[in-house]
mmCIF file of C-alpha atoms (C1' of nucleotides) in Angstrom:
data_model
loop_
_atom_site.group_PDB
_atom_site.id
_atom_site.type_symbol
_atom_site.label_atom_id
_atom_site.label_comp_id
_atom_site.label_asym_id
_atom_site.label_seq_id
_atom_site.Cartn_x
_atom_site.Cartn_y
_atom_site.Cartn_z
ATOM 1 C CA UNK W 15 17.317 -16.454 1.574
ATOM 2 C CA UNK W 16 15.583 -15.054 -1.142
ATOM 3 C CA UNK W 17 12.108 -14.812 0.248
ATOM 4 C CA UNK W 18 11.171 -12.190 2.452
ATOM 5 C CA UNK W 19 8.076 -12.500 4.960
ATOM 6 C CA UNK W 20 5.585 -9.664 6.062
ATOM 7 C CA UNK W 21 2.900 -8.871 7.933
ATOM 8 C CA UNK W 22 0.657 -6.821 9.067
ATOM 9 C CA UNK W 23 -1.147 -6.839 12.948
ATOM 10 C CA UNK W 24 -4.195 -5.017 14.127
ATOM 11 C CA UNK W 25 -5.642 -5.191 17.105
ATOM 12 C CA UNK W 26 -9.942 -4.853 17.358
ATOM 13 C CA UNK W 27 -12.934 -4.570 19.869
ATOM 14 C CA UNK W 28 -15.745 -5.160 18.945
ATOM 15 C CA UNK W 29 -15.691 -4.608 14.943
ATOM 16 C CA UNK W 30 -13.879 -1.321 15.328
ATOM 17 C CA UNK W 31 -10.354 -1.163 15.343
ATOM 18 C CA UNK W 32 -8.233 -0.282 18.505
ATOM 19 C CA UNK W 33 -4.614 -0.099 17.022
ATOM 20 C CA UNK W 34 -2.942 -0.895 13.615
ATOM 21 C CA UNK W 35 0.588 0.183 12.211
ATOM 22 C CA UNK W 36 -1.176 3.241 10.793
ATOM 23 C CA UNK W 37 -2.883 4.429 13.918
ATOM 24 C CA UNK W 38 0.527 3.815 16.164
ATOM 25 C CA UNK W 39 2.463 5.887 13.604
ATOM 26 C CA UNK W 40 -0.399 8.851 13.870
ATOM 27 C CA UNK W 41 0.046 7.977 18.106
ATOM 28 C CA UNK W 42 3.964 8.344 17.876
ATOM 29 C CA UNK W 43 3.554 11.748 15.483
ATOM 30 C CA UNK W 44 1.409 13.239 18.188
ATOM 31 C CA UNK W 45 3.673 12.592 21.014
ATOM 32 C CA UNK W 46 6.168 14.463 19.073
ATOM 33 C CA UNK W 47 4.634 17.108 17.604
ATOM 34 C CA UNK W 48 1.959 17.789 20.712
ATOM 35 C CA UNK W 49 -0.965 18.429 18.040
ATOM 36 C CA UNK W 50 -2.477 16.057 15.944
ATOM 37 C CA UNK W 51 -2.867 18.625 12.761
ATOM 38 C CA UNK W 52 1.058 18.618 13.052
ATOM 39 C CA UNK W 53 1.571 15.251 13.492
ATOM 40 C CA UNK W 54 -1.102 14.816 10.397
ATOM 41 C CA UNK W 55 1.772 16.870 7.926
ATOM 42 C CA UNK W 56 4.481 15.091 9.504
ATOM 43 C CA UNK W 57 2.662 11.778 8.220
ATOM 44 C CA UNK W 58 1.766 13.234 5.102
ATOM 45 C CA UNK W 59 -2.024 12.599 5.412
ATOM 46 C CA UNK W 60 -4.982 14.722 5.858
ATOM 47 C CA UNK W 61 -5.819 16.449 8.605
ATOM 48 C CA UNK W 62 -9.238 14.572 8.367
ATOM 49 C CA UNK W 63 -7.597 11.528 8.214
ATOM 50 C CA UNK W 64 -5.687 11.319 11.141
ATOM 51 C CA UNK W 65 -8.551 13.137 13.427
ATOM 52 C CA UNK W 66 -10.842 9.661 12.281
ATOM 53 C CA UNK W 67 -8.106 7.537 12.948
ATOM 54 C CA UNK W 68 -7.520 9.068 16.578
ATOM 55 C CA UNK W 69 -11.374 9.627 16.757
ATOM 56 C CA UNK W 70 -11.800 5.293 16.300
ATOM 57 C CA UNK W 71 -8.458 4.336 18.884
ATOM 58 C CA UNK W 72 -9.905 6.736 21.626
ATOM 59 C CA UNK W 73 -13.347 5.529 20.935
ATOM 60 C CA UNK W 74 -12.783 2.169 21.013
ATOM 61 C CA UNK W 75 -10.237 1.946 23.942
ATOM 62 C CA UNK W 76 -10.918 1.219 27.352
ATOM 63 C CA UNK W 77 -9.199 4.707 28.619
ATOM 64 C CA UNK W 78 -8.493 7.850 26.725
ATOM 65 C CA UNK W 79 -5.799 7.538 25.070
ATOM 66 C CA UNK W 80 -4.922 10.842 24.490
ATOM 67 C CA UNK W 81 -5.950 14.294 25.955
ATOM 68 C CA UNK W 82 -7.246 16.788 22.780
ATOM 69 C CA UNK W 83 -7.750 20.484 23.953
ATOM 70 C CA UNK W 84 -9.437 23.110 21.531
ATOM 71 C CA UNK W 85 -8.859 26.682 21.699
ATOM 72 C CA UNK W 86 -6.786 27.961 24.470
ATOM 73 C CA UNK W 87 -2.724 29.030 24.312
ATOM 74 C CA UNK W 88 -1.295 27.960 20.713
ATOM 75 C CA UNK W 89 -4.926 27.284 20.132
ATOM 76 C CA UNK W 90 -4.953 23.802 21.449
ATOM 77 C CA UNK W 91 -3.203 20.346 21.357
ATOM 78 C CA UNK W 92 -3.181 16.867 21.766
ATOM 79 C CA UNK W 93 -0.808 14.917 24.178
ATOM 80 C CA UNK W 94 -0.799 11.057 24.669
ATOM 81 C CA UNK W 95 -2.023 9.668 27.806
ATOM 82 C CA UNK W 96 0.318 7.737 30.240
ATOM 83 C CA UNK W 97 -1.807 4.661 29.343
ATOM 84 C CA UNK W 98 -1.707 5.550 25.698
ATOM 85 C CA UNK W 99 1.648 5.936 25.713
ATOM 86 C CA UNK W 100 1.898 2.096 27.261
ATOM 87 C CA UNK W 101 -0.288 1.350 24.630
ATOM 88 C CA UNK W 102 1.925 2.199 21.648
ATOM 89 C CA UNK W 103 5.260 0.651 23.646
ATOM 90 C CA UNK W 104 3.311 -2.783 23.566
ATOM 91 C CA UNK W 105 2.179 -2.806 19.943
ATOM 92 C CA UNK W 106 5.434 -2.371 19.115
ATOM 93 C CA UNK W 107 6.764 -4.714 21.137
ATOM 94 C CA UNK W 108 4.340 -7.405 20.029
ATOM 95 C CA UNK W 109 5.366 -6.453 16.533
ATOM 96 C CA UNK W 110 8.477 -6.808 16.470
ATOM 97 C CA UNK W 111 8.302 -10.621 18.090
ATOM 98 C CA UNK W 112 5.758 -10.977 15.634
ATOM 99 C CA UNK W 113 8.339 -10.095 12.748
ATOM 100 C CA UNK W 114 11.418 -12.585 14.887
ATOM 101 C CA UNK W 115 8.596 -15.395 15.266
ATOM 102 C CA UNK W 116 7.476 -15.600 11.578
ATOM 103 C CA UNK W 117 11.515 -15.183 10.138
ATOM 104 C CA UNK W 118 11.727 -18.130 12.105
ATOM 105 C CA UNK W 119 9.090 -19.766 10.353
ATOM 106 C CA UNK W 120 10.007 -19.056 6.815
ATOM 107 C CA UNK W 121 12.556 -21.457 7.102
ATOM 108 C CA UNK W 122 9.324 -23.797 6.291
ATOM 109 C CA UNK W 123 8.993 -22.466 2.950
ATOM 110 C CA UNK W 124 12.505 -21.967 1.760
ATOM 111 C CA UNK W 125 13.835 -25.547 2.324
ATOM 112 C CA UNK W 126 10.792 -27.104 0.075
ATOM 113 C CA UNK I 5 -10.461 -11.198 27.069
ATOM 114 C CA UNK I 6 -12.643 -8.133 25.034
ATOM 115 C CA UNK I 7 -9.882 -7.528 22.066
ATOM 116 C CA UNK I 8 -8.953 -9.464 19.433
ATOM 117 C CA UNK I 9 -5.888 -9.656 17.486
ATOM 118 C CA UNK I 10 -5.753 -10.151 13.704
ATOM 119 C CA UNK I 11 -2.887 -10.366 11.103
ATOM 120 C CA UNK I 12 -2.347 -10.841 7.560
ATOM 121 C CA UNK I 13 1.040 -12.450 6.746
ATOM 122 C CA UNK I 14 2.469 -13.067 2.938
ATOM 123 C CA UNK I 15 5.343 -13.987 1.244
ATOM 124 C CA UNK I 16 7.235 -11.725 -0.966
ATOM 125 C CA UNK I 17 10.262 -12.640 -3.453
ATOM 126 C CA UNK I 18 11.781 -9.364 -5.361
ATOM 127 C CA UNK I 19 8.764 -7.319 -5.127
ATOM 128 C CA UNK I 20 6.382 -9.501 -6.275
ATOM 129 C CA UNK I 21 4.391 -11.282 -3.881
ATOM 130 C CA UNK I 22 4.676 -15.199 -3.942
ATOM 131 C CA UNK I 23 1.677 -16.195 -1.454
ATOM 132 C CA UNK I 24 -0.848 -14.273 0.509
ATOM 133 C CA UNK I 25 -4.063 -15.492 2.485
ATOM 134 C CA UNK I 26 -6.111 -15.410 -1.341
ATOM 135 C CA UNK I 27 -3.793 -16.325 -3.086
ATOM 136 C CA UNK I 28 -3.276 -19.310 -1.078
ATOM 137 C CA UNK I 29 -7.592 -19.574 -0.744
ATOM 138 C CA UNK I 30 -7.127 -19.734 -4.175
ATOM 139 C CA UNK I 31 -4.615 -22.717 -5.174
ATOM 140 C CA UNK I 32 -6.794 -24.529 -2.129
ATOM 141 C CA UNK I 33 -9.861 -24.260 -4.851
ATOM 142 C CA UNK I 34 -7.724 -25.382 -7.717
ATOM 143 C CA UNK I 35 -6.865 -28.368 -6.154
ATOM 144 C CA UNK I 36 -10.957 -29.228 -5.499
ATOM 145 C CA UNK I 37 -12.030 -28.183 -8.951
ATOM 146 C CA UNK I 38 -8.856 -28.841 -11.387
ATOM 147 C CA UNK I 39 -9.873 -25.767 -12.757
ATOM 148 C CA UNK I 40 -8.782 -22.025 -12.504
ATOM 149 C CA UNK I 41 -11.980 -21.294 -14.302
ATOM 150 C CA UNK I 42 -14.421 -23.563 -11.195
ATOM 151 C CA UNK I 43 -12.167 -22.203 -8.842
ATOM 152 C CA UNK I 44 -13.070 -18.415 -9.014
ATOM 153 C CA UNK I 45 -16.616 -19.358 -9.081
ATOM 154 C CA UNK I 46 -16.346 -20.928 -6.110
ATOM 155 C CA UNK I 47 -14.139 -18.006 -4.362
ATOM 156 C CA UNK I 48 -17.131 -15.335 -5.789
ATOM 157 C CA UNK I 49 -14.283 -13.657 -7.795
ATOM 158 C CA UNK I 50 -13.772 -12.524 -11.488
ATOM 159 C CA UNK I 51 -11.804 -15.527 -13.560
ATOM 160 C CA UNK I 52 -9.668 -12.362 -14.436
ATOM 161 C CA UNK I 53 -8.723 -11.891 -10.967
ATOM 162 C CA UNK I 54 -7.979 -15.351 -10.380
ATOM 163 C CA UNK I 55 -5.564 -15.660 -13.465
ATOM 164 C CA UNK I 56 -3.343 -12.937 -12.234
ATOM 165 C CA UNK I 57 -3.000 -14.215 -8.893
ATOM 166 C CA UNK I 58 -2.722 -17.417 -10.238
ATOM 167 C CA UNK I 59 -0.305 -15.880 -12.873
ATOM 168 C CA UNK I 60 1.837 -13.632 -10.442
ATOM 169 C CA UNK I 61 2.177 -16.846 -8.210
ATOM 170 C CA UNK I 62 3.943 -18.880 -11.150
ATOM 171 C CA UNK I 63 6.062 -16.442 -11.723
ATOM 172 C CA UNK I 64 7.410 -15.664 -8.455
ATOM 173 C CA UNK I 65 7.764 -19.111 -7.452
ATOM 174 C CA UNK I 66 10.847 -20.933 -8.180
ATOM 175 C CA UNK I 67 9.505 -23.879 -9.311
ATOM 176 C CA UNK I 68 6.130 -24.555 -10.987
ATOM 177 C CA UNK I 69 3.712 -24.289 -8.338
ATOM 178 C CA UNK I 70 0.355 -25.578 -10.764
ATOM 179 C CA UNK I 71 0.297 -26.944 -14.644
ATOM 180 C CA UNK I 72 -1.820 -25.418 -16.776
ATOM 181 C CA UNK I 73 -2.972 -27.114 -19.859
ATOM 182 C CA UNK I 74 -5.053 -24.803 -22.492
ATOM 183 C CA UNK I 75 -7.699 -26.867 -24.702
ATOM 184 C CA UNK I 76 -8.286 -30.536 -25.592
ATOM 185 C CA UNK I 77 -10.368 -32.658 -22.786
ATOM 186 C CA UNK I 78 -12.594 -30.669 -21.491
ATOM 187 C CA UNK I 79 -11.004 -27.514 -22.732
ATOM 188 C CA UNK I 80 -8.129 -27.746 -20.628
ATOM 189 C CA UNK I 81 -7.574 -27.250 -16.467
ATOM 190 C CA UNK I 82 -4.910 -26.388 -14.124
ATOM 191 C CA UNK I 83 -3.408 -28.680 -11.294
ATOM 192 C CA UNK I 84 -1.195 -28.270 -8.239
ATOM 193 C CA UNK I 85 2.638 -29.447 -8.659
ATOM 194 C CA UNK I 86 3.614 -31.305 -5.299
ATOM 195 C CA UNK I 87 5.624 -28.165 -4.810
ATOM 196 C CA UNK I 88 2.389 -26.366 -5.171
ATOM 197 C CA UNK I 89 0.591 -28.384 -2.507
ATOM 198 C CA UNK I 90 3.626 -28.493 -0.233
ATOM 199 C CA UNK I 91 3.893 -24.418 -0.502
ATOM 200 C CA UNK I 92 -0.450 -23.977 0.596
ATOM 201 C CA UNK I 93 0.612 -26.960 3.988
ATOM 202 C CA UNK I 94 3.594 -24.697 4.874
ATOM 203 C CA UNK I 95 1.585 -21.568 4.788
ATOM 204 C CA UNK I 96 -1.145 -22.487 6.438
ATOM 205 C CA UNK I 97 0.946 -24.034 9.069
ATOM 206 C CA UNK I 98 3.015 -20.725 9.694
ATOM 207 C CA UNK I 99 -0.514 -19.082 9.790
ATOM 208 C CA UNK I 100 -1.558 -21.008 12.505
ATOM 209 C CA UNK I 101 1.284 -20.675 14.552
ATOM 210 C CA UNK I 102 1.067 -16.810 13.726
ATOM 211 C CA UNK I 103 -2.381 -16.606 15.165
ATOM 212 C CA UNK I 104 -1.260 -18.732 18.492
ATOM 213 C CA UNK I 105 1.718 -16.671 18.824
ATOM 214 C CA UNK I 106 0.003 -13.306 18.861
ATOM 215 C CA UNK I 107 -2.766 -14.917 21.045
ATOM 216 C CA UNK I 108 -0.669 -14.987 23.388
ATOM 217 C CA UNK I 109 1.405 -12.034 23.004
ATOM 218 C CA UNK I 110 -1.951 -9.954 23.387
ATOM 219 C CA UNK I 111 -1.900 -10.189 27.037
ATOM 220 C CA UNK I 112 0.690 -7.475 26.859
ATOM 221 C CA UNK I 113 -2.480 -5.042 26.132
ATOM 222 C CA UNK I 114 -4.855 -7.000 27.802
ATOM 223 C CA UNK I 115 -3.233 -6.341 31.430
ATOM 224 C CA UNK I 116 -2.308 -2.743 30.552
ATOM 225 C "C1'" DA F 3 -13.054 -29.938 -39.598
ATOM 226 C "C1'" DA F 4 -16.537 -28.732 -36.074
ATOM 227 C "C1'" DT F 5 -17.342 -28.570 -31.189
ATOM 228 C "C1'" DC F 6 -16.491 -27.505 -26.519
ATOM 229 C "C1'" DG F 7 -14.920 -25.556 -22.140
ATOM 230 C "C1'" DT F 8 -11.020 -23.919 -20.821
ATOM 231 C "C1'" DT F 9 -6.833 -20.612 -20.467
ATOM 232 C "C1'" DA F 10 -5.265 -16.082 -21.673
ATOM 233 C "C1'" DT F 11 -5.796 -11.051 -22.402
ATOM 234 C "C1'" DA F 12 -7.641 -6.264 -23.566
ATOM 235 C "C1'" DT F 13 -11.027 -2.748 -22.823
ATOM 236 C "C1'" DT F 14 -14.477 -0.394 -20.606
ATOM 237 C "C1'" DT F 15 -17.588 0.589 -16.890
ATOM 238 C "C1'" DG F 16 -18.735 1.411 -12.187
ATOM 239 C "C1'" DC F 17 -17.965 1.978 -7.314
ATOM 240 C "C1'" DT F 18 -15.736 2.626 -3.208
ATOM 241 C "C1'" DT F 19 -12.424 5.076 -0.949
ATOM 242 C "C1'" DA F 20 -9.152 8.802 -0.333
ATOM 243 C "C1'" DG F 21 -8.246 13.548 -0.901
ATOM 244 C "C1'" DA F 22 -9.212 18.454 -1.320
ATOM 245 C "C1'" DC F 23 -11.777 22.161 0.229
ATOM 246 C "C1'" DA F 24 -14.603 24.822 3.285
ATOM 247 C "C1'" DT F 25 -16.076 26.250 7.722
ATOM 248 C "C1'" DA F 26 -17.748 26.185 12.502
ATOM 249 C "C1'" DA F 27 -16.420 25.971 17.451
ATOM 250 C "C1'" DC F 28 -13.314 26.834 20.925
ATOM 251 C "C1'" DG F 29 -10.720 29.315 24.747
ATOM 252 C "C1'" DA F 30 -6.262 31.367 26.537
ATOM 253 C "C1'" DT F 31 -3.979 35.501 25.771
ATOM 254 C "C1'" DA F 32 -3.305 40.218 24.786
ATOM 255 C "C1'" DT O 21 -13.456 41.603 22.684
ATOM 256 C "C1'" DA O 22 -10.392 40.601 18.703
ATOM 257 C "C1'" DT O 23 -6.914 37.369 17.439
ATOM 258 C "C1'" DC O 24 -4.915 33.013 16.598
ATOM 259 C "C1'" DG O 25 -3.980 28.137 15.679
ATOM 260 C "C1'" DT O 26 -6.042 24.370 16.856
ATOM 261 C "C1'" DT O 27 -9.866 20.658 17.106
ATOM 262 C "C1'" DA O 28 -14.031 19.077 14.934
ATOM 263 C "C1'" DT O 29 -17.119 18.183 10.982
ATOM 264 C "C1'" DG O 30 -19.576 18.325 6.381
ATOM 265 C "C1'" DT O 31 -19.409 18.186 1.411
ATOM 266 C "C1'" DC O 32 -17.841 17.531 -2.985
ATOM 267 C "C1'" DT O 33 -14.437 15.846 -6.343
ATOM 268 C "C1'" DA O 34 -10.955 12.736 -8.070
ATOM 269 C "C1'" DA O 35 -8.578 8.621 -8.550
ATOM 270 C "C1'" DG O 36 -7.513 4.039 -8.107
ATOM 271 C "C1'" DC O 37 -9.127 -0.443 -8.049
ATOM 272 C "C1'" DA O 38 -12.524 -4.108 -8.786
ATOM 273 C "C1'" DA O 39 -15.958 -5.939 -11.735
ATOM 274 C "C1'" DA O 40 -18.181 -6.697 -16.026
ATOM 275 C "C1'" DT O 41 -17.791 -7.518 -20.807
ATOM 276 C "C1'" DA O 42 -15.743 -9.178 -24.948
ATOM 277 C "C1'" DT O 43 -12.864 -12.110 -27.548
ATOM 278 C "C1'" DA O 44 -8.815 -14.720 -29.172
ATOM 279 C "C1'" DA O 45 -6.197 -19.074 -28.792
ATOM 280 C "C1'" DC O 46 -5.984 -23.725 -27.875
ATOM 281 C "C1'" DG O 47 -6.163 -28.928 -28.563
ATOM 282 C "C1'" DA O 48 -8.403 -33.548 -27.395
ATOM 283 C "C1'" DT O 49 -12.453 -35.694 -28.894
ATOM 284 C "C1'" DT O 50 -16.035 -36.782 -32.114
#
DNA sequence: AATCGTTATATTTGCTTAGACATAACGATA
DNA sequence: TATCGTTATGTCTAAGCAAATATAACGATT
């Protein structure tokens, strides 16, 4: 009872990486906000940041993952993509069973 | 079949964290060499780093997980308790069946 | 009591990484 | 064509963390 398990998935091609917890966050923030410098102060991270984490998930995924527009009405935006929005359903997903599957297995360490 | 999926999965009590991936690495060494000292050589990291691992693992645990024994023979050494060498079995087995799990669970992105 | 290799611990040095700052490019709208 | 808020990108600084260095404490063996 007293031990707590945690973990952390990722998910690479190649040797970059596609998705992590930090790069679904930024995905969620943009879906919510519409622009990623928005969704970059609603994470508390630099602007910078977040644009080379989305920069590394769109670049390594096998379809854009989300639409970035420069200039234009409001001066631009970013929107996920129905296939990046799949994407961030199934990390999650995969998470959490990841987090039920290893509670499970604590059970190994606390009866010793 | 082009992505991969990684984790990292450790054990926390309090806040302190009882077993990780090194630290686990580490106790694995211990057991070859006897020695905390033979062991970081062999892991290519500072005998510093090693004894606060080492150190943070003892005290997190709830029973002794190596003996350390300072001076005489040899100038001393460090050995895994049974509990010890039960605690590096179970995590490695909960690894395993961590990676398998998510191995599978990755067709979820795979088929998107 | 002198030796030896180890555990145990503090201090300082260096390096990688994150953050702050600055600025160019863009295009719909007015 | 001037404006505006955004995307896109470079540079420089700061900070946190890892590594290197130094040294004390220890106790069986000789």
């Amino acid at each position: 009872m007293s031990y707590k398990i945690k973990s952390r998935i990722w998910i690479e091609s190649e040797d970059n990486v596609l998705l992590g917890e930090g790069r679904v966050h930024l995905l969620k923030a943009i879906n919510k906000t519409g622009s990623l410098s928005k969704a970059a102060k609603s994470l508390n991270i630099s602007y910078k940041k977040a644009w080379q984490l989305l920069d590394s998930v769109n670049k390594s995924a096998k379809k854009p993952v989300t639409i970035n527009s420069i200039g234009g009405k409001g001066g631009g935006g970013a929107e996920l993509t129905d296939y990046g929005k799949s994407l961030v359903q199934a990390f999650d997903e995969i998470n959490r069973n990841c987090w039920a599957f290893l509670d499970k297995e604590l059970a190994k360490i606390e009866r010793l």
